[in-house]
PDB file of C-alpha atoms in Angstrom:
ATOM      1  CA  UNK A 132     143.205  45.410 113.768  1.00  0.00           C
ATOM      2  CA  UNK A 133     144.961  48.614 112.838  1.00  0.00           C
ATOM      3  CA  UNK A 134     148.907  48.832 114.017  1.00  0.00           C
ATOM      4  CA  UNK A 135     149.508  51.327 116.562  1.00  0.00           C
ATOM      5  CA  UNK A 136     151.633  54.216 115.281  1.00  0.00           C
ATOM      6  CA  UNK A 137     153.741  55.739 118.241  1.00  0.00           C
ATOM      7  CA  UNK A 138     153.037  59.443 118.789  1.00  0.00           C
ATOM      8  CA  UNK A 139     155.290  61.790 116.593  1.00  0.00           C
ATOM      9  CA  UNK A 140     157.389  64.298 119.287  1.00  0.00           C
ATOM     10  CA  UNK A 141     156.183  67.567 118.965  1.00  0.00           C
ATOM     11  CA  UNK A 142     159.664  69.167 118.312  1.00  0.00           C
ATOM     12  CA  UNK A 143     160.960  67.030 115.345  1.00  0.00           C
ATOM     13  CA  UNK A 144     160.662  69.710 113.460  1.00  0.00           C
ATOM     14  CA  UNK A 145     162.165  72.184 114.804  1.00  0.00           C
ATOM     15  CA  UNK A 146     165.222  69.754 116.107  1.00  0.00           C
ATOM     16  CA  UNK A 147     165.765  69.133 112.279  1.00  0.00           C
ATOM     17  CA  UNK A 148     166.144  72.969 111.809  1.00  0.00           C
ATOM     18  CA  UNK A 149     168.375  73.297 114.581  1.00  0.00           C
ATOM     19  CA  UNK A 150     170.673  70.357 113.382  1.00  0.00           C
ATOM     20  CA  UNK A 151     170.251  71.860 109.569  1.00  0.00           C
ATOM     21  CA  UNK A 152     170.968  75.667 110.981  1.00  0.00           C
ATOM     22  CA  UNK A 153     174.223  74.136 113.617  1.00  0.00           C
ATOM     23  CA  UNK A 154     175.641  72.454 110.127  1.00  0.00           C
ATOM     24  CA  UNK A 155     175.121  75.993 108.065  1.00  0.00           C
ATOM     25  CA  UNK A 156     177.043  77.476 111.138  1.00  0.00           C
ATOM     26  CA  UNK A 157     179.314  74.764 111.276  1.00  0.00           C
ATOM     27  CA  UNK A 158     180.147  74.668 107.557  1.00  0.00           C
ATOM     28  CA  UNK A 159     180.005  78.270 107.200  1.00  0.00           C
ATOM     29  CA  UNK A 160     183.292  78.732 110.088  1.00  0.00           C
ATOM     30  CA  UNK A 161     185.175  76.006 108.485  1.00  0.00           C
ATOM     31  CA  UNK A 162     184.995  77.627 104.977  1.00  0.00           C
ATOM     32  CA  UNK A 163     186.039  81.149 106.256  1.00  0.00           C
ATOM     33  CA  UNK A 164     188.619  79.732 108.334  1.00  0.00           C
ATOM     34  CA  UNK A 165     189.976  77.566 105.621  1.00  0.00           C
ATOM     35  CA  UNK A 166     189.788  80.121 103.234  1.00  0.00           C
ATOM     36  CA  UNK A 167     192.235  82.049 105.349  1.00  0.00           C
ATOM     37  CA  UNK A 168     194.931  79.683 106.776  1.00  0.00           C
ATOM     38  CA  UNK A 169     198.145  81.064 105.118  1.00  0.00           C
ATOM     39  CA  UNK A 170     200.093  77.564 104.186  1.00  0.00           C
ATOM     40  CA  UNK A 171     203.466  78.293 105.234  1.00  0.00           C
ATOM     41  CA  UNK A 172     204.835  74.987 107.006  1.00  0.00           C
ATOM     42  CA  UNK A 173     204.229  71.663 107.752  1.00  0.00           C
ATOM     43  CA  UNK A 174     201.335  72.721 110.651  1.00  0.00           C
ATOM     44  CA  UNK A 175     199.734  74.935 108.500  1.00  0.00           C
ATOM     45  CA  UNK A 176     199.604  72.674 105.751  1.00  0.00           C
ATOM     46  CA  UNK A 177     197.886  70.224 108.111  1.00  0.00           C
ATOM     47  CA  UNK A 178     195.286  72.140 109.391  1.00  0.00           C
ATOM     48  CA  UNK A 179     194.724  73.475 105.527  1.00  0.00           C
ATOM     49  CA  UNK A 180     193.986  69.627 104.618  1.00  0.00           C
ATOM     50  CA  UNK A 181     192.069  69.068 107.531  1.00  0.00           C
ATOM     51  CA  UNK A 182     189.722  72.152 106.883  1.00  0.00           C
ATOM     52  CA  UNK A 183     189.656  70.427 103.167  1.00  0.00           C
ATOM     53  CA  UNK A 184     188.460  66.809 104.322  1.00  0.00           C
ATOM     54  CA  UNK A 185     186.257  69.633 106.809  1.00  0.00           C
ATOM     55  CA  UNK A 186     184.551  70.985 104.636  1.00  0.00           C
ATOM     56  CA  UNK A 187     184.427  68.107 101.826  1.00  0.00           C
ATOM     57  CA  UNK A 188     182.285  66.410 104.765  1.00  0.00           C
ATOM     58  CA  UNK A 189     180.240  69.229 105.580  1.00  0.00           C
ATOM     59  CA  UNK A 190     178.590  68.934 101.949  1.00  0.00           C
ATOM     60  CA  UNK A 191     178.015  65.416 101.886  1.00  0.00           C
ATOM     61  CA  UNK A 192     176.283  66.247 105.078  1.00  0.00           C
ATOM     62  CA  UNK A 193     174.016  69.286 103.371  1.00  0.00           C
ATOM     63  CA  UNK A 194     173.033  66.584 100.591  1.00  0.00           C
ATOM     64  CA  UNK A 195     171.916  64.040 103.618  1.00  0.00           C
ATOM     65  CA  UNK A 196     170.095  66.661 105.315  1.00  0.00           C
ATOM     66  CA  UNK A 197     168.478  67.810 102.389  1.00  0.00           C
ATOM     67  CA  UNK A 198     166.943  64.449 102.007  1.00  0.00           C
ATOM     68  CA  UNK A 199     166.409  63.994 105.647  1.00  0.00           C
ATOM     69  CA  UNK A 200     164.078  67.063 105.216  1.00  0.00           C
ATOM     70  CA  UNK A 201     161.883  65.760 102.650  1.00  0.00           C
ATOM     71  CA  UNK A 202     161.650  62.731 105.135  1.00  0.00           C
ATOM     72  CA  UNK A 203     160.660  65.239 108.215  1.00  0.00           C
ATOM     73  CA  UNK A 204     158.356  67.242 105.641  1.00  0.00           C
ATOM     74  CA  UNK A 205     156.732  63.713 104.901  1.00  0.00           C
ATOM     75  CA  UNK A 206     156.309  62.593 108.286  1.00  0.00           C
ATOM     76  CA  UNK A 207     155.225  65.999 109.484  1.00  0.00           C
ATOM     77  CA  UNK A 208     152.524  65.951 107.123  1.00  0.00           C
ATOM     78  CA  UNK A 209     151.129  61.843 107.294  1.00  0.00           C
ATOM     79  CA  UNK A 210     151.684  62.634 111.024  1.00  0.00           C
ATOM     80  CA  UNK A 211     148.853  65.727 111.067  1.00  0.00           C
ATOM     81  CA  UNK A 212     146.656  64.083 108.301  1.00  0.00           C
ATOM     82  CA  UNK A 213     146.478  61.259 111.072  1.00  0.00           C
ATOM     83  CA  UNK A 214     146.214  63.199 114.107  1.00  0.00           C
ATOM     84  CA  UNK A 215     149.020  61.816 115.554  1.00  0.00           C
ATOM     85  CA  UNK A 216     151.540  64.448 115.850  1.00  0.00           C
ATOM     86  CA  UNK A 217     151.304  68.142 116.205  1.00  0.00           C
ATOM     87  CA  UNK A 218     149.843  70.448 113.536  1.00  0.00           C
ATOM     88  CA  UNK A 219     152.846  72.011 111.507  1.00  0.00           C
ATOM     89  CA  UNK A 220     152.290  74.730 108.887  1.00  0.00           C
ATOM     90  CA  UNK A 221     153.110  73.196 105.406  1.00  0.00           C
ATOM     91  CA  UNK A 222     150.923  75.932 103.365  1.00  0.00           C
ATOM     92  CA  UNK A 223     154.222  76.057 101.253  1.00  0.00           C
ATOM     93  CA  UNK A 224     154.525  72.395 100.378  1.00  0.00           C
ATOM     94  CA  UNK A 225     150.404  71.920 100.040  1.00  0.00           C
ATOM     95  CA  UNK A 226     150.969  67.958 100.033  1.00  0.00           C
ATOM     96  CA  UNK A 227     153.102  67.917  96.860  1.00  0.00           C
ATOM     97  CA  UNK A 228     156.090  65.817  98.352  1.00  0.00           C
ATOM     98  CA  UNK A 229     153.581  63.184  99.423  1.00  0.00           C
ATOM     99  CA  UNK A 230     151.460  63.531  96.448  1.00  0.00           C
ATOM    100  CA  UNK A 231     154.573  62.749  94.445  1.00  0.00           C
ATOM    101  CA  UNK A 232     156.238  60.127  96.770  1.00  0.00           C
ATOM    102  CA  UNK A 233     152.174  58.065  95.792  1.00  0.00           C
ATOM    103  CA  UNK A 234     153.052  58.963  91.962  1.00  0.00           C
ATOM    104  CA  UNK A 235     156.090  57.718  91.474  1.00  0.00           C
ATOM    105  CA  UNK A 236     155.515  54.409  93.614  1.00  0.00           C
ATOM    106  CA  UNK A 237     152.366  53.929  91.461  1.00  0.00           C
ATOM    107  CA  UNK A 238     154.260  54.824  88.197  1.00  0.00           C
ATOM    108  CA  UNK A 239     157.723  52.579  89.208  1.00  0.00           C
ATOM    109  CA  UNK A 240     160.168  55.304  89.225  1.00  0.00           C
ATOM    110  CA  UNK A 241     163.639  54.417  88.427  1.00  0.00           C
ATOM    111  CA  UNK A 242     166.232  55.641  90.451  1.00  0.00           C
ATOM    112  CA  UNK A 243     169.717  54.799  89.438  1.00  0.00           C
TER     113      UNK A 243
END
């Protein structure tokens, strides 16, 4: 008996752009900001370090969404090849993420 695979939302794609494009805007304030708090005192001196630890955050974010991407690509693209989610246009990726994620289970890719 084949498993039932729930049905893919049709937005998941474009939610992951509007969480990726909310971080850019997010990320992109903080830096500006940060780049121009004058520290002159103890408060400003605060809110410098806390734009720091900011933006310090905001790129281990980019790095998780950047991998959460290639997940969303993947599932995008098993999802259509199965018919179970909505037809995206990946003319730019042409199955080479999922071509690759077969190779390198095949071939026993390290990753350290």
């Amino acid at each position: 008996m084949k498993p039932q695979i729930p049905n893919l939302p049709s937005n998941l794609v474009e939610r992951y752009q509007d969480l990726h494009d909310a971080l850019n805007a997010f990320t992109t304030e903080a830096a500006e900001l940060h780049r121009r708090v004058p520290v002159t005192d103890d408060a400003t001196q605060a809110l410098f370090t806390a734009l720091s630890r900011i933006t310090a955050y905001s790129d281990q974010m980019q790095m998780v969404l950047a991998l959460m991407g290639e997940d969303v690509r993947v599932t995008e693209e098993i999802g259509a090849g199965l018919g179970i989610g909505p037809q995206f246009e990946t003319a730019d990726i042409e199955n080479c993420f999922y071509q690759w994620l077969q190779t390198s289970r095949k071939g026993g890719l390290a990753v350290h």
